[in-house]
Amino acid sequence: MTAPTTHERAHQRVPLWRDVIVLKWVTQVFLLVVVLSTMFFLATQAGDNLRARNIVSTFDFLERPIDIQLSEGIDTHPDTGARALWTGMVNTLRISVAGIFFATLLGIVVGLARLSDNWLVRRLGSMWVETLRNIPLLVQMIFYFSVLTTLPRVGLGTGPINGWFHISNKGISMPRVFIADGFYQWLMVVGVGAVAAHYVRRHRQRIQDETGAMTSPILWGIGTVALFGLIGIFVHPMFTWMGGIFGAIADLLDSLPIIAPQILFSVVALGVAARWISRFLTDHRSVRGHLSLSDDDWFRIAFAALASLIIVFVLVRWTGFSSWTLNSGRDLFHVLEDKFNVDGAARPFDAMRPDIIQKSRFPNYGKNGLTMSIGFAAVFFGVVFYTSAFIGENVRGGILAVPKGQSEAAMAVGLGRGQVLRHVVLPQAIRIILPPTGNQYLNLLKNTSLAVAVGYSDIVQIGQTTYNQTGMTLPVVAIWMLFYLSCSLSISVVVNWFNVRMKLVER
Amino acid sequence: MSEFAGLGADLGMSTGMIPITAPPETPKLPPREWVKANLFSSPFNSVLTVVASIIILAITRGLMSFIFNPQRQWDATATNLRLLMTQAYPEEQYLRIWIATAVVFTLTGLSLAVWRAGSAVPLSDVGRRLLTFGGTIALLVLLAPFSVRATIIWLVVAVAVAGGGEALRRLVDDERTMSTLGILLIGLSGLVGSLWVIPYGNHTFQLHRTPRVLAEPGTVALTTKLPWTVMLLVAVAAYFLGIFIRERLPTNAPRITLLLLWLLMPPTLLYLVLRDPSFDMGHVLGTDIPIFLVYAVLGGALLNWLARPSTGEIGRIVAALVLVAAFAAFLTPMRMIVRLDMLVLAAFALAAPTFSGGPRARKNYVIGWLGFLGIMSWLVTAINTPSTVKVPGQFFIGGLSLTLIVAVFTIVISFPLGLALALARTSNMPIFRLLATWFIEFVRGVPMITILIFFSIMVPLFLPPGMHLGEVAAVIIGYSLFSAAYLAENVRGGLQSVTRGQHEAAEAVGMTTSQKTVFIVLPQALRISIPPLVGHCIGVFKETSLLAIIGLFDVLFIARSVMPNQTEFMGSTKENVLFVSLIYWIFCYQMSKASQRLERRTGLGER
């Protein structure tokens, strides 16, 4: 018999054990089964071991009363486990947000210093980066902590500037500017001002584009917002009526049945999946409308459909999520209603000077000022200095990656050094700086977990105290992971959004 | 690649392109002009210079006053150096630690020679650096709170160093060079020599106190000067031996042997030397060695047959059967070593077609199998034997040794894991890709300390009754999983930078996917990923400091919690932590400098 032709060979059925597609899927399913069975095995082992020790691992401790005292936070004597963990989360977020802000500022300064013309400034920047990058963060934090604890004690006459700024071994105390009752109404006025500023900026920009006169549109926009802010300090009570609107919305949410959010989220999930699948199919159609899908494409479609069905199933079975949504929405709008229903004498901001009181044997900081405790200061300085070194390197790398020809051409056209930086180099450099800097923000958030070593009550430290008291190690670790994963995901989403915007602007 | 460079130049010459000349050199400015151009070129620059000098002087003065304050308890650090390095390893067995150090120094000396480390630096450059060094010493001395006599002595020293540097610069011909290794040798000899002259760590304290975890009476220098001299001589001898080997043998054999020795060194030192296991020779001869021989002989024969190109489909079916047998072994009661050997045999059997070939390739493959099997059997036996070294605390050693052990084992274990994860993440198969992506994103979104707490506290919860995992082992597994996820991201960048042409050429020649990955893609991807990989190693080394939070006796824990609790040295946290940060800084700085040198070297492309 003659050998089969190419055409015949192409249309012969390949035996099952040689078919690449079958082998591919068999290995994948096999690995999936192995992974799932390992996880199942570990879970059952854990269950058996816990039962053998008479420990019931549930999330009940969140509702039960707990007896711990925290060193700082929104609630230093929490009554339930959930409240304690929530205080920890707020502490972590507080120090992360403050840390990100100051680390970025310092990082930009360090990066620009390393690129300066001045030899001394360059050496200073290099020493800063080389020292801080090569010492572990924990060691740095512990060093700052041990230095801060050896500061002198609080006395009635303490501080570099008594009555305004105190430094002692209880922490750093400074004047506190805080949000008073009229803040949200003032915010409304500033919002109106922002809308007005948008139109003012557009108008000035149009004049600049048409006539070429330097009309500084951005400065005018900022100036408009500032003007509205200034006026708002006096006229903000005019927004008191918004409280009534929020109250009505809260009552509306209260009257909704539980099934309403369930239907809403299910429809959204199914709709998103359906739209994705239809777009996928459209992309894969040939010009004449034929559809040729590979096995991977079928997998993707099946995965999308399955994911949306799982979401719907979870929503239907677990009514807790919908009732939580309704309740939280209602509570949120009640809170907003209260914030807007204030009398006219309220002010948007208030300020208080720090005080030193003596209730028992030793003087201590009073409640008036903004006190940065030793733990907070150690974590804050450690994290800000450490991350600023990395952000400085990213900034330097980004600016160096802009081709030299760009700055040379700009200088040839007659722009000064500052103008070259602002109009030519930085817009191109920001695209390169942003992804690794977003990564550094994630690292900063995760590095604040080291606060457990210096006694600052962040979520890891409070979680440790909680599980030492209640014995619920697994649920606490699960809450940790959920919290950090959601924060990381949020930061990643924001940074990716910026990245995508920068790309479009470049085109 | 190099042949293409030559081709391009030839083409250029033949088409009559303009020859490339070097760009004009910027002239080196005389000192006064240099100061004017760099420090005072504009009013803003002058202000910056003044502010920066004030900051530098203030920081230096603060640091000097802090260090030389008479209230500082530097003898806390000096007396407890042994504690910081090895945490109460029994004095009678301290020879083992020196043997381990000698092994590391030998391998280092051999590697420096075989890999031609060290570059030539002109002597005038050395002179210039000496001059700067002398100037810096003078500045520091002037800022430090020394007595007048001490200031004058140190100023004389500084002037001597600077004068020597200046003399070197002026008197020596521009062409004379010196190897950086020579400079390193001079520096190390100076340090070791100073051990014989200066009595470091001199402190008189009570002899009879409990617990006896402090250094024995005498000075640190007294007890370590002889061993360190021996170490230096061993390293130098190994270097010359390495040169001898390098001259006699072709390039590859010594390099591969040294790489294998480096890989074998950590487990050997840990399980054989430092831990002093008491092997039960009866059990070893009666059970372990026979099992090893059976697997070696039968497995070798099987693999030899499977690696023939003519075996074909029967071979793959047999390999699948071996895999099924391995999984069945896990479900039946059997010795763990038998199950593990079966699993490894299944892996080698499945990979046999990738490495198939002529007699020489098959021989290499069987030798690889024998080596792997032998090392694994020996490791399992060694891990299961108890150690005769009894110290307070969880692990038989601590301090800087524990930090290095955890870091090295983490890097070694996480490297293949990270590679596998990276390959899975860039794979065509959706389930592999999804599982790998979820794992990596999960691990990267969670801070290290939560993973460490999870592994150190909750591992006993997940183990079946009867199985026991030490705390350090569990912690190393946690570190490895964390490190593997980050490593996967670094290697992924390298994998994605291998051009499509390479993949297509490999497939055109007839390679299977595994062969293409192992022989074509991975070597290129790993070469590109070397700089981020070295950065990752530095990160792993810094992350081991987190052991202090869990309570394991690493350097930071000893410096922070153990030493300030000793009655003579209460309140000495700041000094100890400063010393520990100096140790970390020296290690990490050298590693980052080596990474920059490595980048420059591979960038020049010695293909």
mmCIF file of C-alpha atoms in Angstrom, chain B residues 365-588:
data_model
loop_
_atom_site.group_PDB
_atom_site.id
_atom_site.type_symbol
_atom_site.label_atom_id
_atom_site.label_comp_id
_atom_site.label_asym_id
_atom_site.label_seq_id
_atom_site.Cartn_x
_atom_site.Cartn_y
_atom_site.Cartn_z
ATOM 1 C CA TYR B 365 21.526 11.110 32.194
ATOM 2 C CA VAL B 366 22.033 7.929 34.231
ATOM 3 C CA ILE B 367 24.909 9.574 36.109
ATOM 4 C CA GLY B 368 22.569 12.501 36.844
ATOM 5 C CA TRP B 369 19.981 10.058 38.172
ATOM 6 C CA LEU B 370 22.530 8.279 40.370
ATOM 7 C CA GLY B 371 23.837 11.565 41.733
ATOM 8 C CA PHE B 372 20.375 12.941 42.459
ATOM 9 C CA LEU B 373 19.233 9.716 44.092
ATOM 10 C CA GLY B 374 22.366 9.509 46.217
ATOM 11 C CA ILE B 375 22.099 13.092 47.445
ATOM 12 C CA MET B 376 18.405 12.720 48.208
ATOM 13 C CA SER B 377 18.847 9.465 50.115
ATOM 14 C CA TRP B 378 21.718 10.911 52.095
ATOM 15 C CA LEU B 379 19.744 14.073 52.909
ATOM 16 C CA VAL B 380 16.696 12.140 54.073
ATOM 17 C CA THR B 381 18.861 9.919 56.269
ATOM 18 C CA ALA B 382 20.783 12.877 57.688
ATOM 19 C CA ILE B 383 17.657 14.900 58.420
ATOM 20 C CA ASN B 384 16.163 12.023 60.349
ATOM 21 C CA THR B 385 19.143 11.461 62.621
ATOM 22 C CA PRO B 386 19.262 13.421 65.854
ATOM 23 C CA SER B 387 22.011 15.888 66.472
ATOM 24 C CA THR B 388 24.381 15.625 69.393
ATOM 25 C CA VAL B 389 24.703 19.406 69.708
ATOM 26 C CA LYS B 390 22.404 20.580 72.455
ATOM 27 C CA VAL B 391 21.906 24.280 72.932
ATOM 28 C CA PRO B 392 19.177 26.363 74.577
ATOM 29 C CA GLY B 393 16.541 27.331 72.099
ATOM 30 C CA GLN B 394 14.870 25.722 69.154
ATOM 31 C CA PHE B 395 17.645 25.235 66.699
ATOM 32 C CA PHE B 396 21.167 24.034 67.300
ATOM 33 C CA ILE B 397 22.723 27.231 66.045
ATOM 34 C CA GLY B 398 21.743 30.885 65.854
ATOM 35 C CA GLY B 399 23.012 34.343 65.215
ATOM 36 C CA LEU B 400 24.541 35.264 61.878
ATOM 37 C CA SER B 401 24.954 31.555 61.064
ATOM 38 C CA LEU B 402 21.190 31.045 61.270
ATOM 39 C CA THR B 403 20.595 34.078 59.060
ATOM 40 C CA LEU B 404 23.018 32.733 56.447
ATOM 41 C CA ILE B 405 21.589 29.194 56.649
ATOM 42 C CA VAL B 406 18.002 30.393 56.193
ATOM 43 C CA ALA B 407 18.970 32.737 53.353
ATOM 44 C CA VAL B 408 21.007 30.130 51.448
ATOM 45 C CA PHE B 409 18.453 27.358 51.809
ATOM 46 C CA THR B 410 15.641 29.707 50.812
ATOM 47 C CA ILE B 411 17.445 30.744 47.642
ATOM 48 C CA VAL B 412 18.374 27.157 46.744
ATOM 49 C CA ILE B 413 14.869 25.762 47.324
ATOM 50 C CA SER B 414 12.926 28.658 45.830
ATOM 51 C CA PHE B 415 14.913 28.759 42.609
ATOM 52 C CA PRO B 416 13.455 25.641 40.918
ATOM 53 C CA LEU B 417 10.026 26.440 42.366
ATOM 54 C CA GLY B 418 10.148 29.950 40.971
ATOM 55 C CA LEU B 419 11.271 28.661 37.579
ATOM 56 C CA ALA B 420 8.382 26.195 37.493
ATOM 57 C CA LEU B 421 5.923 28.941 38.454
ATOM 58 C CA ALA B 422 7.278 31.283 35.787
ATOM 59 C CA LEU B 423 7.031 28.586 33.125
ATOM 60 C CA ALA B 424 3.487 27.799 34.254
ATOM 61 C CA ARG B 425 2.506 31.450 34.171
ATOM 62 C CA THR B 426 3.692 31.906 30.575
ATOM 63 C CA SER B 427 2.424 28.541 29.460
ATOM 64 C CA ASN B 428 -0.199 27.950 26.777
ATOM 65 C CA MET B 429 -2.289 25.771 29.018
ATOM 66 C CA PRO B 430 -5.026 27.757 30.746
ATOM 67 C CA ILE B 431 -5.293 25.830 34.006
ATOM 68 C CA PHE B 432 -1.554 25.958 34.684
ATOM 69 C CA ARG B 433 -1.607 29.639 33.888
ATOM 70 C CA LEU B 434 -4.569 30.374 36.140
ATOM 71 C CA LEU B 435 -3.253 28.367 39.090
ATOM 72 C CA ALA B 436 0.190 29.943 38.816
ATOM 73 C CA THR B 437 -1.229 33.463 38.451
ATOM 74 C CA TRP B 438 -3.515 33.074 41.471
ATOM 75 C CA PHE B 439 -0.732 31.683 43.585
ATOM 76 C CA ILE B 440 1.717 34.441 42.613
ATOM 77 C CA GLU B 441 -0.788 37.269 43.064
ATOM 78 C CA PHE B 442 -1.934 35.862 46.399
ATOM 79 C CA VAL B 443 1.587 35.548 47.766
ATOM 80 C CA ARG B 444 2.645 38.953 46.462
ATOM 81 C CA GLY B 445 -0.359 40.693 47.983
ATOM 82 C CA VAL B 446 0.278 39.454 51.498
ATOM 83 C CA PRO B 447 3.057 40.723 53.793
ATOM 84 C CA MET B 448 5.873 38.361 54.677
ATOM 85 C CA ILE B 449 5.219 38.510 58.390
ATOM 86 C CA THR B 450 1.736 37.018 58.084
ATOM 87 C CA ILE B 451 3.115 34.121 56.048
ATOM 88 C CA LEU B 452 5.878 33.624 58.625
ATOM 89 C CA ILE B 453 3.434 33.648 61.520
ATOM 90 C CA PHE B 454 1.223 31.223 59.623
ATOM 91 C CA PHE B 455 4.048 28.802 58.967
ATOM 92 C CA SER B 456 5.727 28.998 62.342
ATOM 93 C CA ILE B 457 2.585 28.605 64.408
ATOM 94 C CA MET B 458 0.141 26.671 62.314
ATOM 95 C CA VAL B 459 2.174 24.050 60.495
ATOM 96 C CA PRO B 460 1.638 21.424 63.223
ATOM 97 C CA LEU B 461 -2.072 21.897 62.646
ATOM 98 C CA PHE B 462 -1.910 20.698 59.069
ATOM 99 C CA LEU B 463 0.351 17.725 59.531
ATOM 100 C CA PRO B 464 -0.962 14.216 60.053
ATOM 101 C CA PRO B 465 -0.352 12.917 63.570
ATOM 102 C CA GLY B 466 3.092 11.467 63.942
ATOM 103 C CA MET B 467 4.776 13.767 61.451
ATOM 104 C CA HIS B 468 6.886 16.487 62.928
ATOM 105 C CA LEU B 469 8.408 19.508 61.209
ATOM 106 C CA GLY B 470 10.890 21.687 63.051
ATOM 107 C CA GLU B 471 10.171 25.389 63.349
ATOM 108 C CA VAL B 472 13.182 26.425 61.292
ATOM 109 C CA ALA B 473 12.249 23.965 58.540
ATOM 110 C CA ALA B 474 8.672 25.276 58.447
ATOM 111 C CA VAL B 475 9.943 28.851 58.327
ATOM 112 C CA ILE B 476 12.301 28.015 55.453
ATOM 113 C CA ILE B 477 9.348 26.514 53.535
ATOM 114 C CA GLY B 478 7.383 29.715 54.121
ATOM 115 C CA TYR B 479 10.281 31.871 52.948
ATOM 116 C CA SER B 480 10.763 29.656 49.877
ATOM 117 C CA LEU B 481 7.130 29.936 48.788
ATOM 118 C CA PHE B 482 7.252 33.713 49.207
ATOM 119 C CA SER B 483 10.572 34.008 47.401
ATOM 120 C CA ALA B 484 9.442 31.669 44.602
ATOM 121 C CA ALA B 485 6.513 33.962 43.758
ATOM 122 C CA TYR B 486 8.765 37.025 43.442
ATOM 123 C CA LEU B 487 11.390 35.024 41.575
ATOM 124 C CA ALA B 488 8.713 33.874 39.133
ATOM 125 C CA GLU B 489 7.961 37.482 38.269
ATOM 126 C CA ASN B 490 11.627 38.250 37.646
ATOM 127 C CA VAL B 491 12.166 35.182 35.468
ATOM 128 C CA ARG B 492 8.919 35.855 33.605
ATOM 129 C CA GLY B 493 10.409 39.076 32.286
ATOM 130 C CA GLY B 494 13.382 37.145 30.990
ATOM 131 C CA LEU B 495 11.168 34.426 29.459
ATOM 132 C CA GLN B 496 9.085 36.967 27.598
ATOM 133 C CA SER B 497 12.152 38.640 26.164
ATOM 134 C CA VAL B 498 13.297 35.548 24.247
ATOM 135 C CA THR B 499 12.315 36.375 20.680
ATOM 136 C CA ARG B 500 9.811 34.409 18.691
ATOM 137 C CA GLY B 501 12.453 33.423 16.202
ATOM 138 C CA GLN B 502 14.134 31.238 18.790
ATOM 139 C CA HIS B 503 10.924 29.332 19.480
ATOM 140 C CA GLU B 504 10.192 28.898 15.778
ATOM 141 C CA ALA B 505 13.720 27.792 14.946
ATOM 142 C CA ALA B 506 13.646 25.198 17.709
ATOM 143 C CA GLU B 507 10.332 23.830 16.499
ATOM 144 C CA ALA B 508 11.595 23.806 12.904
ATOM 145 C CA VAL B 509 14.546 21.661 13.915
ATOM 146 C CA GLY B 510 12.145 19.197 15.539
ATOM 147 C CA MET B 511 12.561 19.800 19.251
ATOM 148 C CA THR B 512 9.703 18.966 21.561
ATOM 149 C CA THR B 513 8.348 21.709 23.812
ATOM 150 C CA SER B 514 10.299 20.467 26.824
ATOM 151 C CA GLN B 515 13.526 20.274 24.859
ATOM 152 C CA LYS B 516 12.958 23.742 23.483
ATOM 153 C CA THR B 517 12.341 25.105 26.969
ATOM 154 C CA VAL B 518 15.291 23.393 28.613
ATOM 155 C CA PHE B 519 17.931 23.825 25.922
ATOM 156 C CA ILE B 520 16.996 27.054 24.105
ATOM 157 C CA VAL B 521 14.665 29.288 26.073
ATOM 158 C CA LEU B 522 15.797 28.890 29.665
ATOM 159 C CA PRO B 523 19.518 29.568 29.133
ATOM 160 C CA GLN B 524 18.745 32.838 27.368
ATOM 161 C CA ALA B 525 16.002 33.861 29.776
ATOM 162 C CA LEU B 526 18.121 33.162 32.854
ATOM 163 C CA ARG B 527 21.043 35.075 31.438
ATOM 164 C CA ILE B 528 18.869 38.130 30.944
ATOM 165 C CA SER B 529 17.298 37.781 34.383
ATOM 166 C CA ILE B 530 20.598 37.645 36.308
ATOM 167 C CA PRO B 531 20.600 41.302 37.534
ATOM 168 C CA PRO B 532 17.069 41.205 38.986
ATOM 169 C CA LEU B 533 17.863 37.752 40.398
ATOM 170 C CA VAL B 534 20.846 39.081 42.330
ATOM 171 C CA GLY B 535 18.684 41.940 43.588
ATOM 172 C CA HIS B 536 16.187 39.323 44.685
ATOM 173 C CA CYS B 537 18.916 37.452 46.617
ATOM 174 C CA ILE B 538 19.762 40.671 48.431
ATOM 175 C CA GLY B 539 16.077 41.031 49.267
ATOM 176 C CA VAL B 540 15.912 37.481 50.644
ATOM 177 C CA PHE B 541 18.927 38.161 52.835
ATOM 178 C CA LYS B 542 17.280 41.281 54.232
ATOM 179 C CA GLU B 543 13.967 39.502 54.771
ATOM 180 C CA THR B 544 15.592 36.923 57.041
ATOM 181 C CA SER B 545 15.733 39.687 59.659
ATOM 182 C CA LEU B 546 12.026 39.010 60.210
ATOM 183 C CA LEU B 547 12.981 35.871 62.113
ATOM 184 C CA ALA B 548 13.473 38.166 65.079
ATOM 185 C CA ILE B 549 9.734 38.797 65.264
ATOM 186 C CA ILE B 550 8.892 35.112 65.491
ATOM 187 C CA GLY B 551 11.392 34.549 68.252
ATOM 188 C CA LEU B 552 14.075 32.527 66.485
ATOM 189 C CA PHE B 553 17.591 33.361 67.609
ATOM 190 C CA ASP B 554 18.887 35.273 64.634
ATOM 191 C CA VAL B 555 21.292 38.238 64.824
ATOM 192 C CA LEU B 556 18.604 40.854 65.315
ATOM 193 C CA PHE B 557 16.806 38.935 68.037
ATOM 194 C CA ILE B 558 20.044 38.375 69.951
ATOM 195 C CA ALA B 559 21.013 42.029 69.563
ATOM 196 C CA ARG B 560 17.625 43.305 70.589
ATOM 197 C CA SER B 561 16.298 40.897 73.191
ATOM 198 C CA VAL B 562 19.035 38.586 74.445
ATOM 199 C CA MET B 563 21.964 40.929 74.952
ATOM 200 C CA PRO B 564 20.211 43.833 76.683
ATOM 201 C CA ASN B 565 18.831 41.290 79.146
ATOM 202 C CA GLN B 566 22.278 40.317 80.371
ATOM 203 C CA THR B 567 22.878 41.954 83.706
ATOM 204 C CA GLU B 568 26.130 43.664 82.754
ATOM 205 C CA PHE B 569 24.806 45.085 79.542
ATOM 206 C CA MET B 570 21.319 46.319 80.225
ATOM 207 C CA GLY B 571 20.128 49.052 77.943
ATOM 208 C CA SER B 572 22.657 48.381 75.234
ATOM 209 C CA THR B 573 20.071 47.960 72.469
ATOM 210 C CA LYS B 574 21.217 50.924 70.411
ATOM 211 C CA GLU B 575 24.834 49.808 70.155
ATOM 212 C CA ASN B 576 23.950 46.218 69.299
ATOM 213 C CA VAL B 577 21.380 47.198 66.707
ATOM 214 C CA LEU B 578 23.863 49.634 65.147
ATOM 215 C CA PHE B 579 26.439 46.838 64.919
ATOM 216 C CA VAL B 580 23.887 44.473 63.366
ATOM 217 C CA SER B 581 22.911 47.104 60.817
ATOM 218 C CA LEU B 582 26.613 47.491 59.981
ATOM 219 C CA ILE B 583 26.890 43.743 59.355
ATOM 220 C CA TYR B 584 23.819 43.765 57.110
ATOM 221 C CA TRP B 585 25.050 46.839 55.289
ATOM 222 C CA ILE B 586 28.435 45.321 54.523
ATOM 223 C CA PHE B 587 26.871 42.118 53.146
ATOM 224 C CA CYS B 588 24.179 43.824 51.083
#
